[in-house]
PDB file of C-alpha atoms in Angstrom:
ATOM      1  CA  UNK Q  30     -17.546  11.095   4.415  1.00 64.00           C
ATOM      2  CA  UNK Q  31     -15.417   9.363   6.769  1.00 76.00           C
ATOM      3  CA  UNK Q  32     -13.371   7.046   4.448  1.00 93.00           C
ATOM      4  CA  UNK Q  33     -11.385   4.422   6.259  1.00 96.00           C
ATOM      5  CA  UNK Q  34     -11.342   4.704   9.864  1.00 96.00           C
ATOM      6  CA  UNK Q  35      -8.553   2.879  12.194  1.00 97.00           C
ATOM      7  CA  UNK Q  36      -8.478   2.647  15.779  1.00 97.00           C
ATOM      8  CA  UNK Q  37      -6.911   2.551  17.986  1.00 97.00           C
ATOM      9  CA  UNK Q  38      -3.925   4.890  16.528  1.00 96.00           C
ATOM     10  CA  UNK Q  39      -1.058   3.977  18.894  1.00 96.00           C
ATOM     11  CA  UNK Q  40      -0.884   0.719  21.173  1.00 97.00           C
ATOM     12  CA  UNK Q  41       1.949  -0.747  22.968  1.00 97.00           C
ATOM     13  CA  UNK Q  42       1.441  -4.353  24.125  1.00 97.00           C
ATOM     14  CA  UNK Q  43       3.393  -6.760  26.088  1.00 97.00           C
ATOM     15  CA  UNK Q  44       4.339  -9.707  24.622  1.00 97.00           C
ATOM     16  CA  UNK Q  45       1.845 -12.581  24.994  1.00 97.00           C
ATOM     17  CA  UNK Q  46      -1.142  -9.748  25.050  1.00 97.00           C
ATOM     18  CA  UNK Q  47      -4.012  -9.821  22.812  1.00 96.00           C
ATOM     19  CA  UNK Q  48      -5.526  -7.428  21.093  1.00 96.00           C
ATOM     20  CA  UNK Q  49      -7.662  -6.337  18.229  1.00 98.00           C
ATOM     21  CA  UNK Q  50      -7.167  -3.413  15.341  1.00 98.00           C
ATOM     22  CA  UNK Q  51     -10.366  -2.100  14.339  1.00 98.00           C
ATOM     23  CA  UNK Q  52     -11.261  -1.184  10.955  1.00 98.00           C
ATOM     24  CA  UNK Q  53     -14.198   0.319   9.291  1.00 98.00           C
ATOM     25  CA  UNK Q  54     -15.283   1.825   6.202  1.00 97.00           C
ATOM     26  CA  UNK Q  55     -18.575   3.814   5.240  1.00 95.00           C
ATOM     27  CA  UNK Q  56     -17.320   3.278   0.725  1.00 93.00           C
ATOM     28  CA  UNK Q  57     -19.872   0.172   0.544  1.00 93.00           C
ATOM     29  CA  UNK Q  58     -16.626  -1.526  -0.663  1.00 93.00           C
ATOM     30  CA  UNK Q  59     -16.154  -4.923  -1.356  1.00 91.00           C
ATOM     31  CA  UNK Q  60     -12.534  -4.937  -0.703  1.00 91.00           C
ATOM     32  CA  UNK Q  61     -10.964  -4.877   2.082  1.00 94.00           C
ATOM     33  CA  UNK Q  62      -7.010  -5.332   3.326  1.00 94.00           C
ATOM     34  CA  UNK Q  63      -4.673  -5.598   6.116  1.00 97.00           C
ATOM     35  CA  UNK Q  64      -0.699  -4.322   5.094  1.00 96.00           C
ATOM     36  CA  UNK Q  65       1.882  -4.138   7.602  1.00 97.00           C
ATOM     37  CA  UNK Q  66       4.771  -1.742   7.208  1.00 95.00           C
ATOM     38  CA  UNK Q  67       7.986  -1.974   9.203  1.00 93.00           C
ATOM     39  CA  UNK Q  68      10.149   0.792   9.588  1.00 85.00           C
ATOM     40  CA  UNK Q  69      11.960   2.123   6.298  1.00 82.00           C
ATOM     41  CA  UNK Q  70      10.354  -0.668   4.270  1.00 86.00           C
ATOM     42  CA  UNK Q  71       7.130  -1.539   1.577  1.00 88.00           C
ATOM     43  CA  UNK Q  72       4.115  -2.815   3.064  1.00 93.00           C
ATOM     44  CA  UNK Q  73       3.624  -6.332   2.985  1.00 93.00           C
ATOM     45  CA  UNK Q  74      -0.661  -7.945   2.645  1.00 92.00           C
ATOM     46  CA  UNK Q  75      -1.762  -9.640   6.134  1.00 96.00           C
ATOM     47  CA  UNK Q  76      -5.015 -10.584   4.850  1.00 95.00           C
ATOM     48  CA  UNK Q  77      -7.359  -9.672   2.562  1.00 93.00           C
ATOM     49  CA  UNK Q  78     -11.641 -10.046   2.164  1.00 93.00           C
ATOM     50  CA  UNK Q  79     -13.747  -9.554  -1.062  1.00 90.00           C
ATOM     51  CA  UNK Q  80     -16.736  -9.512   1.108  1.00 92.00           C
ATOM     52  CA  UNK Q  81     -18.606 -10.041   3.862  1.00 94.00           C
ATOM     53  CA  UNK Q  82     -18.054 -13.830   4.780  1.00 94.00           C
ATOM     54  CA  UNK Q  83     -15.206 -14.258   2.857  1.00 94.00           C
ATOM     55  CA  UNK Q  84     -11.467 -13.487   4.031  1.00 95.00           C
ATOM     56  CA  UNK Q  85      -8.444 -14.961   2.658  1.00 92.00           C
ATOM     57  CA  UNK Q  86      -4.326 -14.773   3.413  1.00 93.00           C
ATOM     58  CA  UNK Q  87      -1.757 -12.265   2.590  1.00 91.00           C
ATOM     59  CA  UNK Q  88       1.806 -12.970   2.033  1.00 89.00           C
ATOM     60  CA  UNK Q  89       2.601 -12.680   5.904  1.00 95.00           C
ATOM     61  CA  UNK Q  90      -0.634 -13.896   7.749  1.00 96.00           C
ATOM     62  CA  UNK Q  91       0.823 -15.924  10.863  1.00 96.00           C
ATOM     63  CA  UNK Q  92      -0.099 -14.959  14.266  1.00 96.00           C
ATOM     64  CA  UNK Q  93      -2.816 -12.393  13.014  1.00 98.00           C
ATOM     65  CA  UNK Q  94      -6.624 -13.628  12.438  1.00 97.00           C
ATOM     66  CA  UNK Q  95      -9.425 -11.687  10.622  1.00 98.00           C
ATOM     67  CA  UNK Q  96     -13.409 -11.604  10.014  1.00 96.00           C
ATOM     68  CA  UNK Q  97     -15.369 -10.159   8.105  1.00 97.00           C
ATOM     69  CA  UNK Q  98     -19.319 -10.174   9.313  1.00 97.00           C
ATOM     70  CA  UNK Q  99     -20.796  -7.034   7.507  1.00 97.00           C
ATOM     71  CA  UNK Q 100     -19.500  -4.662   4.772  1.00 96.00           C
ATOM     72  CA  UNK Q 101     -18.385  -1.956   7.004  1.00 97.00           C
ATOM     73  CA  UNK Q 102     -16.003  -3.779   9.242  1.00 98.00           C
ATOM     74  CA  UNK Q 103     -12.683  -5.786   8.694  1.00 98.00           C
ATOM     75  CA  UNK Q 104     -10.923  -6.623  12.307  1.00 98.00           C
ATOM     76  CA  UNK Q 105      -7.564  -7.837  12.173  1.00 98.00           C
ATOM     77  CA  UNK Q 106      -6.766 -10.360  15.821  1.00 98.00           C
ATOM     78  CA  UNK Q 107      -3.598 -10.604  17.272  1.00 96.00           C
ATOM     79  CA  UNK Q 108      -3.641 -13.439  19.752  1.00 89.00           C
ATOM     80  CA  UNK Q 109      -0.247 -13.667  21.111  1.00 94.00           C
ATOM     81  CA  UNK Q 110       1.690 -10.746  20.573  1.00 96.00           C
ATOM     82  CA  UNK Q 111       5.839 -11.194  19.813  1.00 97.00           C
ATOM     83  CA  UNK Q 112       7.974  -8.304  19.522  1.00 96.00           C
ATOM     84  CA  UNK Q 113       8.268  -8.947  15.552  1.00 96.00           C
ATOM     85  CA  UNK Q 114       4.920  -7.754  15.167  1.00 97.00           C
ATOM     86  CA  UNK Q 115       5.690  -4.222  15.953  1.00 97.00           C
ATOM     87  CA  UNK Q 116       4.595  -2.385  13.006  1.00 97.00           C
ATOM     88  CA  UNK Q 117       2.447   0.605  11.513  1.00 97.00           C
ATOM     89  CA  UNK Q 118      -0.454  -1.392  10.618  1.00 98.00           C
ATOM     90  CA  UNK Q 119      -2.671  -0.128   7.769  1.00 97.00           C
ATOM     91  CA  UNK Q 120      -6.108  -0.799   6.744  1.00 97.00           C
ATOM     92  CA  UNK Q 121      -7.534  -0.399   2.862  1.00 95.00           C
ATOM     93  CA  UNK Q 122     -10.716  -0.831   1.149  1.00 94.00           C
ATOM     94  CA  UNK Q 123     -11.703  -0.800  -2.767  1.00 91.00           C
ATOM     95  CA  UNK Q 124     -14.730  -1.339  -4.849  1.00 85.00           C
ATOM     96  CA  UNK Q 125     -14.138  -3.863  -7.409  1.00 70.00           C
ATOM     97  CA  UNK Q 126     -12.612  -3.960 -10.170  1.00 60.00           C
ATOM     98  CA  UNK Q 127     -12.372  -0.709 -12.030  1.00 59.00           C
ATOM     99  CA  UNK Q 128      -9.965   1.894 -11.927  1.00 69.00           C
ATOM    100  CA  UNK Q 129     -10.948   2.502  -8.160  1.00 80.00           C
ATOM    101  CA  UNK Q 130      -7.693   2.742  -6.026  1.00 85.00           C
ATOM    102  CA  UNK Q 131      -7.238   1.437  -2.595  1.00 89.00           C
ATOM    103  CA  UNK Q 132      -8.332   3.989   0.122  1.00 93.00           C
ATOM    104  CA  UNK Q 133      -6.100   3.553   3.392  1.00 95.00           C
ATOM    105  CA  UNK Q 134      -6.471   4.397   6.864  1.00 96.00           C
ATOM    106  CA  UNK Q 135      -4.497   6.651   9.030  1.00 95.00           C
ATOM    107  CA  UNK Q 136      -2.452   3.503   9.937  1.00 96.00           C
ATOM    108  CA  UNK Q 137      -1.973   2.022  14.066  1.00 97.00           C
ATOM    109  CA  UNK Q 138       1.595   2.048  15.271  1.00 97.00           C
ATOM    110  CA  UNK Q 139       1.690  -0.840  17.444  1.00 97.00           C
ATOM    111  CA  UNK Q 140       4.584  -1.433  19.726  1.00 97.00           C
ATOM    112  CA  UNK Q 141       5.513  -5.044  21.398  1.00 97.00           C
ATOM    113  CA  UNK Q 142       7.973  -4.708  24.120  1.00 95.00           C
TER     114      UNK Q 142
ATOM    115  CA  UNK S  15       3.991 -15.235  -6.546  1.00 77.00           C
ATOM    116  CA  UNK S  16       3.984 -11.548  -7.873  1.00 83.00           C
ATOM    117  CA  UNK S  17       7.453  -9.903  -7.564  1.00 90.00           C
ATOM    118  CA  UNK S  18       7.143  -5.878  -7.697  1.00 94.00           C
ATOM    119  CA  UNK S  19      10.588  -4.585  -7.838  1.00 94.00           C
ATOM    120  CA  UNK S  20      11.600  -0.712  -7.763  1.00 96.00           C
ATOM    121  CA  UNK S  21      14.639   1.190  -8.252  1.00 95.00           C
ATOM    122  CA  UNK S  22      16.456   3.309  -6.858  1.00 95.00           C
ATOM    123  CA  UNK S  23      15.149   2.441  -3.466  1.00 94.00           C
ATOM    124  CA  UNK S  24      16.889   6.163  -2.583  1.00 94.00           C
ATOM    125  CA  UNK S  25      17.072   8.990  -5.059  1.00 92.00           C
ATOM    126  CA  UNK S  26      18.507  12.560  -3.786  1.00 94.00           C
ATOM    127  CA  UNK S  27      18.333  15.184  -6.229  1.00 91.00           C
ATOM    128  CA  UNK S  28      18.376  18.759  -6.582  1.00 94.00           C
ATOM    129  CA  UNK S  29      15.306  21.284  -7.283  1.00 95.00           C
ATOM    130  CA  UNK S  30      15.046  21.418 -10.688  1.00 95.00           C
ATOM    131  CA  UNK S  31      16.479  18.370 -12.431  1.00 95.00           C
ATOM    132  CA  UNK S  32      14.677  15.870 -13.663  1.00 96.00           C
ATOM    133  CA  UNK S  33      14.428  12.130 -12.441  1.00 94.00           C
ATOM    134  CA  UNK S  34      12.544   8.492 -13.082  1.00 96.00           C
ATOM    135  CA  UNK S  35      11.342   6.209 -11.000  1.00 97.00           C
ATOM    136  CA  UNK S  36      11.280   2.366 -12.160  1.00 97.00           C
ATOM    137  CA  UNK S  37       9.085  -0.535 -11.526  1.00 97.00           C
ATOM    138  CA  UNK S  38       8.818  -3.804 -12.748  1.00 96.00           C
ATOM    139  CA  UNK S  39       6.603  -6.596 -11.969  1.00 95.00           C
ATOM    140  CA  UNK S  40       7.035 -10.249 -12.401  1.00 94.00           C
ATOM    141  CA  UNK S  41       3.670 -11.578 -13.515  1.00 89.00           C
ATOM    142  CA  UNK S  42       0.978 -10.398 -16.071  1.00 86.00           C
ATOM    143  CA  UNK S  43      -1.320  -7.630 -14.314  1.00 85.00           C
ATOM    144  CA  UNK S  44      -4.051  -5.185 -15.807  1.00 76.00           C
ATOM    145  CA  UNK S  45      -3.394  -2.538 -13.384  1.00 87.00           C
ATOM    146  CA  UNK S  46      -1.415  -0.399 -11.274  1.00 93.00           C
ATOM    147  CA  UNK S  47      -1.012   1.753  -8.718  1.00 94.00           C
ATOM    148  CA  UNK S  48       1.195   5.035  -7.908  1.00 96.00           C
ATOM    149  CA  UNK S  49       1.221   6.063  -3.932  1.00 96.00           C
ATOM    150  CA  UNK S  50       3.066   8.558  -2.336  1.00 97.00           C
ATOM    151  CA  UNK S  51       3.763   8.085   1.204  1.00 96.00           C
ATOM    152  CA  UNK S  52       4.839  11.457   3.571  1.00 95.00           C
ATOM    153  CA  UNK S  53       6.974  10.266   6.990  1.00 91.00           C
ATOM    154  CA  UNK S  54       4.717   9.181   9.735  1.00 90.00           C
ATOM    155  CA  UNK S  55       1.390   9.732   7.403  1.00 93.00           C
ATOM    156  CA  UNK S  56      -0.773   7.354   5.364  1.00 94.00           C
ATOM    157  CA  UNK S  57      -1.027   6.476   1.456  1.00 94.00           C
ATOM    158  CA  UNK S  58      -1.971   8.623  -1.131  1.00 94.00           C
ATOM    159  CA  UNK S  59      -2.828   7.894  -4.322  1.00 93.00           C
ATOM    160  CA  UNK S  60      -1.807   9.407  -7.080  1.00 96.00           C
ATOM    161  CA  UNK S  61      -2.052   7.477 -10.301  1.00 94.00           C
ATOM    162  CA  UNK S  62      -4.124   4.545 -11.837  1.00 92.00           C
ATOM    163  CA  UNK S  63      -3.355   3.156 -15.164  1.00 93.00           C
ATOM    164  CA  UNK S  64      -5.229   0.494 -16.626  1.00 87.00           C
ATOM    165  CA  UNK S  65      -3.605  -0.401 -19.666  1.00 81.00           C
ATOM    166  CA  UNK S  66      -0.538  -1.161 -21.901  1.00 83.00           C
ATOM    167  CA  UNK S  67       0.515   2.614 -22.978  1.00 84.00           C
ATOM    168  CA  UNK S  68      -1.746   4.334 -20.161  1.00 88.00           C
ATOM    169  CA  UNK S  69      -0.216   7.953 -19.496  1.00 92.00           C
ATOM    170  CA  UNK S  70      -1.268   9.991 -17.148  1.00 94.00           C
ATOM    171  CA  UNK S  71       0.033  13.500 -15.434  1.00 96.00           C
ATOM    172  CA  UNK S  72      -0.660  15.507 -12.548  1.00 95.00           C
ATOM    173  CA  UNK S  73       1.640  18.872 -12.006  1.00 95.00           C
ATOM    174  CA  UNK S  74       5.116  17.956 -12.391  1.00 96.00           C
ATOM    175  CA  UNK S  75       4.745  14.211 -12.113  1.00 97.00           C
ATOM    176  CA  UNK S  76       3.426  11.423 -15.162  1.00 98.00           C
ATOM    177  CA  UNK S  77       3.400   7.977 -14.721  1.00 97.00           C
ATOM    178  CA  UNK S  78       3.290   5.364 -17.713  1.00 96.00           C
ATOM    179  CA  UNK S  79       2.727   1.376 -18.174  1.00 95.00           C
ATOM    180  CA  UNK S  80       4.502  -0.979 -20.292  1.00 93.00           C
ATOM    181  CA  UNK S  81       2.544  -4.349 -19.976  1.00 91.00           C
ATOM    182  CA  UNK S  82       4.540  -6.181 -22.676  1.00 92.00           C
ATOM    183  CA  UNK S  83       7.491  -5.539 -21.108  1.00 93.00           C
ATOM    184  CA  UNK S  84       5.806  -5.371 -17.206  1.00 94.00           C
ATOM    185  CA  UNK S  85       7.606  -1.763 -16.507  1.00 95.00           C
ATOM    186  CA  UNK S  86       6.102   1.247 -15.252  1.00 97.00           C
ATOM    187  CA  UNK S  87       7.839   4.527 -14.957  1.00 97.00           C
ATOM    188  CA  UNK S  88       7.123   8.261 -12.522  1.00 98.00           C
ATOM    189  CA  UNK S  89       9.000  10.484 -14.468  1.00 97.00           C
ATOM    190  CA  UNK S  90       9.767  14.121 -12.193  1.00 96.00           C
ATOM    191  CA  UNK S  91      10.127  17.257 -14.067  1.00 96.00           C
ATOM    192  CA  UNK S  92      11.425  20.066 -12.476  1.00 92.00           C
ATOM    193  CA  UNK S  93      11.527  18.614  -8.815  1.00 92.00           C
ATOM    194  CA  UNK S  94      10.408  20.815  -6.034  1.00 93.00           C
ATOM    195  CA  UNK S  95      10.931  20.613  -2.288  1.00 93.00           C
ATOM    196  CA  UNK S  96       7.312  19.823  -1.913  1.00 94.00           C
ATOM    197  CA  UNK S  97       7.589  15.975  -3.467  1.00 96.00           C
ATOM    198  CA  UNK S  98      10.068  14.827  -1.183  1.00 96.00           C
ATOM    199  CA  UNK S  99       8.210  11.576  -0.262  1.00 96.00           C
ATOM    200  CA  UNK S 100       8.434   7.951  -0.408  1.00 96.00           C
ATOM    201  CA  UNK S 101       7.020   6.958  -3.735  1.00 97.00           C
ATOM    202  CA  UNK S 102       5.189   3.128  -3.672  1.00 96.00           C
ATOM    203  CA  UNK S 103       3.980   1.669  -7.344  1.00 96.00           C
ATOM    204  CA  UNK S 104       1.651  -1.409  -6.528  1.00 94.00           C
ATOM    205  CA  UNK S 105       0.005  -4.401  -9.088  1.00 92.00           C
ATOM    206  CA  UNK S 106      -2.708  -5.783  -8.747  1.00 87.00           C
ATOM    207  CA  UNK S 107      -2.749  -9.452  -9.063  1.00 83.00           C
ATOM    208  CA  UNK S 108      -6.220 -11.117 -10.569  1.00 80.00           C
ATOM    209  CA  UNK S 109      -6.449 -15.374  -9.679  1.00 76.00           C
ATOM    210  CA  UNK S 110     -10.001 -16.896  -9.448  1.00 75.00           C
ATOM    211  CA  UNK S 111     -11.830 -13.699  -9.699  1.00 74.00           C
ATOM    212  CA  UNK S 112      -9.668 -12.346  -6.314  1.00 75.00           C
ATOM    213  CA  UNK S 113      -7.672  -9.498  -6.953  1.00 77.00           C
ATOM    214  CA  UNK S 114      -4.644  -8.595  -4.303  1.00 81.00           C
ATOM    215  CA  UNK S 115      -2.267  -5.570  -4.525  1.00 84.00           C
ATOM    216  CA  UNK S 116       1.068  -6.167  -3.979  1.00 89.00           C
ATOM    217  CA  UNK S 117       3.116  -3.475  -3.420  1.00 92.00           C
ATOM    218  CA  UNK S 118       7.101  -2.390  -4.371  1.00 93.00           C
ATOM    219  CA  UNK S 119       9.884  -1.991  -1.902  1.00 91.00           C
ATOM    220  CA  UNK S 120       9.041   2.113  -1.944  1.00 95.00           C
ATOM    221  CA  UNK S 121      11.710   5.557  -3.246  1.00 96.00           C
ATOM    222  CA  UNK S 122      12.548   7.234  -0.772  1.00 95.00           C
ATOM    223  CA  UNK S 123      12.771  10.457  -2.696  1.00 95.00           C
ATOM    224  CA  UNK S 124      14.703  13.483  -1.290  1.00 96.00           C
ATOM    225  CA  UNK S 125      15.027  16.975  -3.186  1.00 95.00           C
ATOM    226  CA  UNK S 126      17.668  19.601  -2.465  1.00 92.00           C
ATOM    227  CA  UNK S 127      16.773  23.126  -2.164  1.00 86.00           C
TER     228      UNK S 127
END
């Protein structure tokens, strides 16, 4: 059982580059989230989807973009990278409800220079 | 907007004693979260409590929830080397049917041999 899978784990970009952090998940969860932690701090909610179809905004969401076409899969965009997005980027999924806690990914360190 | 507040944001104490972890939350929730975080790694979860007076213990760590008075505590006993981690509480935050998880500024919790 896989779990949460991110890729790529490390990235360095230049700023203006594009890119895309993949995310999958193999719980059948309806959940899914996008946190960004910087260095030496919480983690702060990108965006979030309750489903396939349906994705909604975070407390930080500007210059990212997300879908969510199946289940399994929760991409998070990055269409014009600045340096203030350099961050460990995590990736979580949950079922609903319940007493199910979020299961998180082995996180992407991203690097803007 | 949910508020999720924790103190101390450092705690350095010596194998042995014993220690408390606050955190309070600024709206009406049903449920939260205990993570611990090790450097460089991903989330871990460690505690889910569900409702007003929920206890719960694992080894030398219990966690508790005070809805009424939006507090939750991770009380150490008898600290060892071995949970010197960054400790995140999280709420979960219920509008419309859409729940999102919004998580406290983190302990950074070092023991002394």
């Amino acid at each position: 059982n896989a779990g949460v899978t991110q890729t790529p784990k490390f990235r360095i970009l230049k700023i203006g580059q594009s890119m895309t952090l993949q995310c999958a998940q193999d719980m059948n969860h309806n959940y899914m989230y996008w946190y960004r932690q910087d260095p030496g701090m919480g983690l702060k909610l990108i965006y979030y989807s309750v489903g396939a179809g349906i994705t909604d905004k975070g407390e930080v969401p500007n210059g990212y973009n997300v879908s969510r076409s199946t289940t399994e899969d929760f991409p998070l965009r990055l269409e014009l990278a600045a340096p203030s997005q350099t961050s460990v980027y995590f990736c979580a999924s949950t079922a609903t409800g319940g007493n199910s806690p979020l299961h998180f990914g082995n996180g992407t360190r991203l690097t803007v220079t | 907007e949910l508020k999720v507040e924790q103190n101390p944001l450092f705690l350095s104490m010596q194998e042995g004693k014993n220690y408390t972890i606050y955190c309070n939350y600024s709206t009406t929730s049903d449920r939260l979260y205990w993570y611990r975080q090790d450097p460089g790694k991903s989330l871990e979860s460690l505690f889910v409590l569900l409702s007003n007076g929920a206890v719960k213990q694992e080894g030398r760590l219990m966690a508790s929830l005070d809805t009424k008075a939006r507090l939750s505590t991770l009380h150490i006993t008898a600290a060892v080397h071995d949970l010197s981690a960054t400790y995140f509480c999280a709420v979960v935050l219920t509008l419309f049917g859409n729940e999102k998880l919004t998580f406290g500024t983190g302990t950074r919790l070092t023991i002394i041999p």
